[in-house]
C-alpha positions as semicolon CSV with decimal commas, in nm:
position;residue;x (nm);y (nm);z (nm)
1;M;-3,982;2,523;6,006
2;Q;-3,912;2,401;5,634
3;Q;-3,825;2,075;5,552
4;R;-3,521;2,029;5,226
5;P;-3,608;1,831;4,934
6;S;-3,277;1,634;5,106
7;D;-3,425;1,518;5,409
8;N;-3,673;1,318;5,208
9;M;-3,434;1,143;4,938
10;F;-3,390;0,819;5,147
11;K;-3,730;0,813;5,320
12;G;-3,878;0,454;5,323
13;T;-3,851;0,125;5,423
14;P;-3,426;-0,012;5,433
15;R;-3,566;-0,268;5,173
16;L;-3,628;0,046;4,937
17;R;-3,315;0,233;5,042
18;Y;-3,094;-0,041;4,964
19;F;-3,253;-0,108;4,587
20;L;-3,182;0,282;4,495
21;I;-2,871;0,235;4,615
22;L;-2,766;-0,065;4,418
23;S;-2,930;0,060;4,048
24;A;-2,678;0,360;4,120
25;A;-2,404;0,136;4,170
26;V;-2,501;-0,048;3,853
27;L;-2,546;0,228;3,636
28;I;-2,238;0,384;3,686
29;T;-2,077;0,050;3,675
30;G;-2,196;0,030;3,329
31;L;-2,109;0,411;3,196
32;I;-1,717;0,300;3,278
33;G;-1,706;-0,011;3,116
34;S;-1,868;0,189;2,801
35;T;-1,625;0,455;2,821
36;I;-1,286;0,190;2,882
37;K;-1,486;-0,001;2,582
38;F;-1,510;0,300;2,339
39;Q;-1,098;0,388;2,461
40;S;-0,995;0,020;2,355
41;H;-1,184;0,039;1,984
42;F;-1,027;0,390;1,936
43;S;-0,640;0,323;2,068
44;K;-0,713;0,002;1,775
45;I;-0,801;0,172;1,547
46;L;-0,506;0,448;1,561
47;S;-0,235;0,129;1,561
48;L;-0,394;-0,055;1,299
49;T;-0,423;0,279;1,044
50;G;-0,125;0,410;1,162
51;K;0,137;0,194;1,257
52;V;0,131;-0,133;1,112
53;S;0,303;-0,315;0,831
54;L;0,173;-0,565;0,598
55;S;0,464;-0,758;0,666
56;S;0,437;-0,758;1,005
57;L;0,032;-0,789;0,986
58;P;-0,097;-1,115;1,108
59;A;-0,377;-1,307;0,887
60;T;-0,626;-1,242;1,156
61;V;-0,622;-0,892;1,210
62;S;-0,874;-0,692;1,037
63;L;-1,136;-0,429;1,116
64;S;-1,508;-0,445;1,129
65;P;-1,699;-0,323;0,888
66;K;-1,811;-0,083;1,107
67;E;-1,444;0,076;1,260
68;L;-1,395;0,208;0,894
69;L;-1,426;0,460;0,692
70;W;-1,510;0,506;0,373
71;R;-1,391;0,757;0,098
72;H;-1,721;0,866;-0,131
73;S;-1,764;1,097;-0,423
74;S;-2,050;1,365;-0,338
75;H;-2,119;1,395;-0,657
76;R;-2,313;1,222;-0,888
77;P;-2,179;1,183;-1,237
78;T;-2,370;1,438;-1,467
79;I;-2,318;1,568;-1,835
80;P;-2,168;1,920;-1,925
81;E;-2,463;2,122;-2,075
82;G;-2,367;2,236;-2,466
83;L;-2,206;1,825;-2,483
84;E;-2,273;1,713;-2,814
85;Y;-2,275;1,371;-2,914
86;G;-2,459;1,135;-3,147
87;Q;-2,822;0,986;-3,102
88;Y;-2,851;0,620;-2,965
89;W;-3,177;0,524;-3,108
90;L;-3,404;0,279;-2,881
91;L;-3,506;0,031;-3,175
92;A;-3,167;0,023;-3,327
93;P;-2,943;-0,140;-3,060
94;R;-2,513;-0,063;-3,137
95;R;-2,432;-0,423;-3,096
96;P;-2,692;-0,712;-3,153
97;D;-2,460;-0,935;-3,185
98;V;-2,382;-1,000;-2,818
99;L;-2,514;-0,970;-2,476
100;T;-2,522;-0,615;-2,317
101;I;-2,730;-0,694;-2,039
102;T;-2,751;-0,979;-1,769
103;P;-3,072;-1,079;-1,607
104;W;-3,029;-0,875;-1,270
105;L;-2,977;-0,539;-1,488
106;A;-2,567;-0,524;-1,487
107;P;-2,467;-0,377;-1,800
108;I;-2,181;-0,550;-1,989
109;V;-1,941;-0,320;-2,123
110;W;-1,841;-0,382;-2,500
111;E;-1,690;-0,152;-2,766
112;G;-1,970;0,041;-2,913
113;T;-2,192;0,025;-2,616
114;F;-2,120;0,390;-2,489
115;E;-1,977;0,682;-2,632
116;P;-1,632;0,770;-2,392
117;E;-1,652;1,149;-2,466
118;I;-1,976;1,142;-2,250
119;I;-1,840;0,881;-2,008
120;D;-1,549;1,108;-1,976
121;N;-1,712;1,409;-1,930
122;M;-1,946;1,299;-1,684
123;Y;-1,602;1,162;-1,454
124;K;-1,385;1,419;-1,486
125;P;-1,558;1,646;-1,272
126;L;-1,572;1,411;-0,967
127;N;-1,165;1,428;-0,927
128;L;-1,171;1,046;-0,786
129;T;-0,860;0,842;-0,759
130;I;-0,820;0,491;-0,892
131;A;-0,663;0,267;-0,667
132;T;-0,444;-0,002;-0,941
133;T;-0,308;-0,320;-0,747
134;V;-0,058;-0,506;-0,886
135;F;0,144;-0,816;-0,764
136;A;0,538;-0,809;-0,914
137;V;0,683;-1,141;-0,715
138;G;0,986;-1,388;-0,788
139;K;0,994;-1,367;-1,151
140;Y;0,685;-1,169;-1,250
141;T;0,894;-0,846;-1,160
142;R;1,047;-0,859;-1,548
143;F;0,645;-0,823;-1,650
144;L;0,595;-0,465;-1,456
145;R;0,825;-0,198;-1,638
146;D;0,578;-0,296;-1,967
147;F;0,246;-0,257;-1,773
148;L;0,290;0,033;-1,627
149;E;0,393;0,166;-1,955
150;T;0,151;0,072;-2,147
151;A;-0,102;0,190;-1,844
152;E;0,020;0,525;-1,930
153;Q;-0,067;0,531;-2,273
154;H;-0,436;0,325;-2,222
155;Y;-0,559;0,289;-1,855
156;M;-0,753;0,559;-1,705
157;V;-0,606;0,827;-1,903
158;G;-0,657;1,198;-1,748
159;F;-0,734;1,039;-1,444
160;R;-0,588;1,052;-1,105
161;V;-0,429;0,703;-1,064
162;H;-0,239;0,552;-0,765
163;Y;-0,041;0,208;-0,814
164;Y;0,021;-0,004;-0,509
165;V;0,274;-0,282;-0,643
166;F;0,370;-0,566;-0,412
167;T;0,704;-0,676;-0,430
168;D;0,931;-0,929;-0,280
169;Q;1,181;-0,665;-0,444
170;P;1,134;-0,336;-0,455
171;K;1,506;-0,245;-0,625
172;Q;1,329;-0,413;-0,941
173;V;1,056;-0,168;-0,994
174;P;1,144;0,006;-1,266
175;A;1,187;0,430;-1,262
176;V;0,878;0,489;-1,538
177;T;0,751;0,833;-1,623
178;L;0,426;0,917;-1,467
179;A;0,142;1,167;-1,633
180;P;0,034;1,474;-1,358
181;G;-0,212;1,349;-1,113
182;R;-0,085;1,017;-1,106
183;K;0,154;0,832;-0,870
184;L;0,291;0,479;-0,759
185;S;0,354;0,330;-0,381
186;V;0,596;0,005;-0,357
187;I;0,441;-0,221;-0,067
188;Q;0,701;-0,528;0,012
189;V;0,568;-0,847;0,100
190;P;0,707;-1,190;0,175
191;K;0,851;-1,418;-0,106
192;F;0,623;-1,727;-0,125
193;N;0,759;-2,057;-0,173
194;R;0,518;-2,185;-0,389
195;W;0,321;-1,972;-0,677
196;Q;0,013;-2,148;-0,564
197;E;0,050;-1,937;-0,218
198;I;0,083;-1,591;-0,400
199;S;-0,303;-1,670;-0,562
200;L;-0,368;-1,773;-0,184
201;R;-0,251;-1,485;-0,005
202;R;-0,355;-1,216;-0,253
203;M;-0,703;-1,124;-0,093
204;E;-0,553;-1,096;0,247
205;I;-0,291;-0,873;0,152
206;I;-0,582;-0,633;-0,068
207;Q;-0,787;-0,634;0,225
208;T;-0,494;-0,527;0,455
209;A;-0,389;-0,292;0,235
210;I;-0,737;-0,127;0,200
211;E;-0,794;-0,096;0,583
212;E;-0,412;0,020;0,648
213;R;-0,435;0,298;0,383
214;I;-0,606;0,269;0,060
215;R;-0,964;0,294;0,197
216;K;-0,822;0,710;0,296
217;E;-0,650;0,765;-0,026
218;A;-0,856;0,625;-0,346
219;D;-1,294;0,667;-0,480
220;Y;-1,242;0,329;-0,650
221;I;-0,989;0,003;-0,678
222;Y;-0,898;-0,233;-0,969
223;C;-0,709;-0,550;-0,901
224;L;-0,494;-0,641;-1,190
225;D;-0,233;-0,910;-1,276
226;V;0,086;-0,766;-1,371
227;D;0,192;-1,031;-1,699
228;M;-0,037;-0,835;-1,913
229;R;-0,017;-0,475;-2,136
230;F;-0,290;-0,239;-2,266
231;H;-0,363;-0,211;-2,620
232;N;-0,682;0,054;-2,584
233;R;-0,865;0,243;-2,438
234;W;-0,946;0,150;-2,092
235;G;-1,118;0,427;-1,941
236;P;-1,418;0,534;-1,649
237;E;-1,683;0,356;-1,812
238;V;-1,584;0,058;-1,612
239;L;-1,680;0,228;-1,280
240;D;-1,890;0,071;-1,055
241;T;-1,985;-0,058;-0,713
242;L;-1,854;-0,430;-0,789
243;V;-1,686;-0,498;-1,121
244;A;-1,590;-0,856;-1,259
245;A;-1,416;-0,962;-1,641
246;I;-1,559;-1,244;-1,802
247;H;-1,282;-1,502;-1,912
248;P;-1,168;-1,520;-2,250
249;W;-1,168;-1,925;-2,253
250;F;-1,548;-1,981;-2,118
251;Y;-1,803;-1,676;-2,245
252;T;-1,919;-1,919;-2,509
253;L;-1,924;-2,219;-2,281
254;D;-2,252;-2,388;-2,119
255;R;-2,168;-2,307;-1,744
256;E;-2,100;-2,702;-1,668
257;Q;-1,798;-2,685;-1,796
258;F;-1,687;-2,387;-1,626
259;T;-1,421;-2,473;-1,370
260;Y;-1,574;-2,357;-1,063
261;E;-1,485;-2,616;-0,755
262;R;-1,698;-2,874;-0,753
263;R;-1,615;-3,058;-0,415
264;P;-1,913;-2,906;-0,154
265;A;-1,614;-2,944;0,102
266;S;-1,476;-2,648;0,006
267;K;-1,598;-2,311;0,060
268;A;-1,543;-2,232;-0,293
269;Y;-1,802;-2,496;-0,426
270;V;-2,041;-2,403;-0,652
271;P;-2,327;-2,658;-0,862
272;K;-2,317;-2,758;-1,132
273;D;-2,659;-2,579;-1,221
274;Q;-2,542;-2,258;-1,079
275;G;-2,380;-1,964;-1,191
276;D;-2,379;-1,738;-1,463
277;F;-2,011;-1,639;-1,606
278;Y;-1,695;-1,772;-1,544
279;Y;-1,491;-1,457;-1,396
280;M;-1,129;-1,429;-1,394
281;A;-0,941;-1,311;-1,125
282;A;-0,679;-1,098;-1,354
283;V;-0,938;-0,822;-1,327
284;F;-1,186;-0,753;-1,084
285;G;-1,297;-0,392;-0,847
286;G;-1,562;-0,144;-0,767
287;R;-1,621;0,089;-0,507
288;I;-1,338;0,016;-0,220
289;E;-1,570;-0,092;0,026
290;D;-1,739;-0,342;-0,205
291;V;-1,392;-0,476;-0,319
292;H;-1,299;-0,483;0,077
293;K;-1,604;-0,727;0,145
294;L;-1,551;-0,943;-0,131
295;T;-1,156;-0,976;-0,008
296;K;-1,217;-1,021;0,316
297;T;-1,478;-1,323;0,268
298;C;-1,257;-1,474;-0,013
299;R;-0,982;-1,434;0,261
300;E;-1,206;-1,611;0,536
301;N;-1,307;-1,852;0,290
302;L;-0,953;-1,992;0,202
303;E;-0,826;-1,962;0,586
304;E;-1,146;-2,233;0,594
305;D;-1,059;-2,403;0,364
306;K;-0,673;-2,414;0,487
307;K;-0,780;-2,584;0,823
308;N;-0,966;-2,827;0,673
309;N;-0,670;-2,906;0,437
310;L;-0,852;-2,820;0,136
311;E;-0,680;-2,640;-0,160
312;A;-0,946;-2,493;-0,447
313;A;-0,907;-2,578;-0,821
314;W;-0,790;-2,226;-0,878
315;Q;-0,680;-2,025;-0,523
316;E;-0,857;-1,683;-0,525
317;E;-1,022;-1,721;-0,824
318;S;-1,309;-2,051;-0,707
319;H;-1,336;-1,823;-0,413
320;L;-1,369;-1,498;-0,631
321;N;-1,581;-1,684;-0,865
322;R;-1,828;-1,876;-0,587
323;Y;-1,824;-1,526;-0,457
324;L;-1,985;-1,359;-0,760
325;V;-2,213;-1,640;-0,838
326;Y;-2,410;-1,506;-0,474
327;K;-2,310;-1,130;-0,499
328;K;-2,363;-1,051;-0,871
329;P;-2,156;-0,772;-1,001
330;T;-2,305;-0,441;-1,051
331;K;-2,083;-0,433;-1,364
332;L;-1,959;-0,663;-1,594
333;L;-1,632;-0,666;-1,842
334;S;-1,652;-0,842;-2,159
335;P;-1,325;-1,054;-2,269
336;E;-1,221;-0,684;-2,454
337;Y;-1,126;-0,566;-2,122
338;M;-0,961;-0,903;-2,025
339;W;-0,828;-1,132;-2,323
340;D;-0,532;-1,391;-2,411
341;D;-0,265;-1,365;-2,635
342;L;-0,230;-1,755;-2,678
343;K;-0,621;-1,715;-2,812
344;G;-0,444;-1,618;-3,119
345;H;-0,713;-1,485;-3,396
346;K;-0,986;-1,230;-3,305
347;P;-1,297;-1,353;-3,306
348;S;-1,592;-1,114;-3,463
349;E;-1,742;-1,009;-3,178
350;I;-1,452;-0,850;-3,012
351;R;-1,395;-0,565;-3,183
352;L;-1,140;-0,388;-3,009
353;I;-0,901;-0,553;-2,742
354;R;-0,789;-0,344;-2,448
355;F;-0,610;-0,552;-2,212
356;S;-0,427;-0,850;-2,241
357;A;-0,216;-1,158;-2,060
358;I;0,114;-1,190;-2,285
359;I;0,267;-1,485;-2,391
360;K;0,493;-1,611;-2,168
361;N;0,700;-1,952;-2,079
362;K;0,449;-2,017;-1,688
363;A;0,699;-2,321;-1,610
364;E;0,977;-2,118;-1,639
365;V;0,847;-1,803;-1,441
366;R;0,652;-1,979;-1,133
367;E;0,873;-2,094;-0,897
368;N;0,794;-2,377;-0,691
369;I;1,068;-2,435;-0,408
């Protein structure tokens, strides 16, 4: 009689049979464990993206980069056929008076270094959404109306903008008429006892907001201070992977005079022989994914300093500068894009003030309880 294959399946020594059975058991156990782990990760993603509010989210909870999905435009900027514009000559630079490119080949944006019509026509067909975060906490809510009204006149005009206003007083957010395709979301945050605490927590709050919703709603993000006003065009010429603004009070100084954190014990430490420019935390931005990396790293370093009873010289600005010393920005904004009205006169290299910090009594608006 012909023997069936199953008759020979476990033929051999008892030791061999035991080995085969044990191997099968290990394989089945591994498959079950992987399934449980996948379900756990999937549940975690659902809970963090749909049900957790900023006010209740623990500071230590965040998604890993592998668990995050990013919106990326599927089109590259292109110039439409038939667009007429003036010629730029290689041997006739428009701005011979200022540095227009860094040693790592990142452009520095000044008036005269770009053609607005070209830039607008390149980016408008992409239907981008630019997230814009602003914190209006405590007495700083008084600056919100002017910020929003001037933004609607000059900031990313003709583009989709989603303002995210973080405030402890949602009822104080003014009703401002927004252009078509632009909207505003109010996100309540706790009231802090010290103005420095607002600064220290900003990176954490932006990181959390990116993970919860902004990454699903926008292509770029720009994080701006509220005690500011727009004066002139602030458009898509600023768009890039990771963007920083050169501080208006330090751009003529030697780097040894920059107010970096100089204590080696701090995670914001920058040695005196390192650094390129001093950046102001009132303006930074770029692609959502890259700003998420920046805010996550700064938050982690801020928390590490706190464990060691350290507070960097300029809170999150010190940690921002430390990050950008080693993770170079891909585009820099000249002081045109981050001016300070306290400077008074406008020097010759600043042909156009686009965005500036307004004069105010800092001691009066900064609450320390």
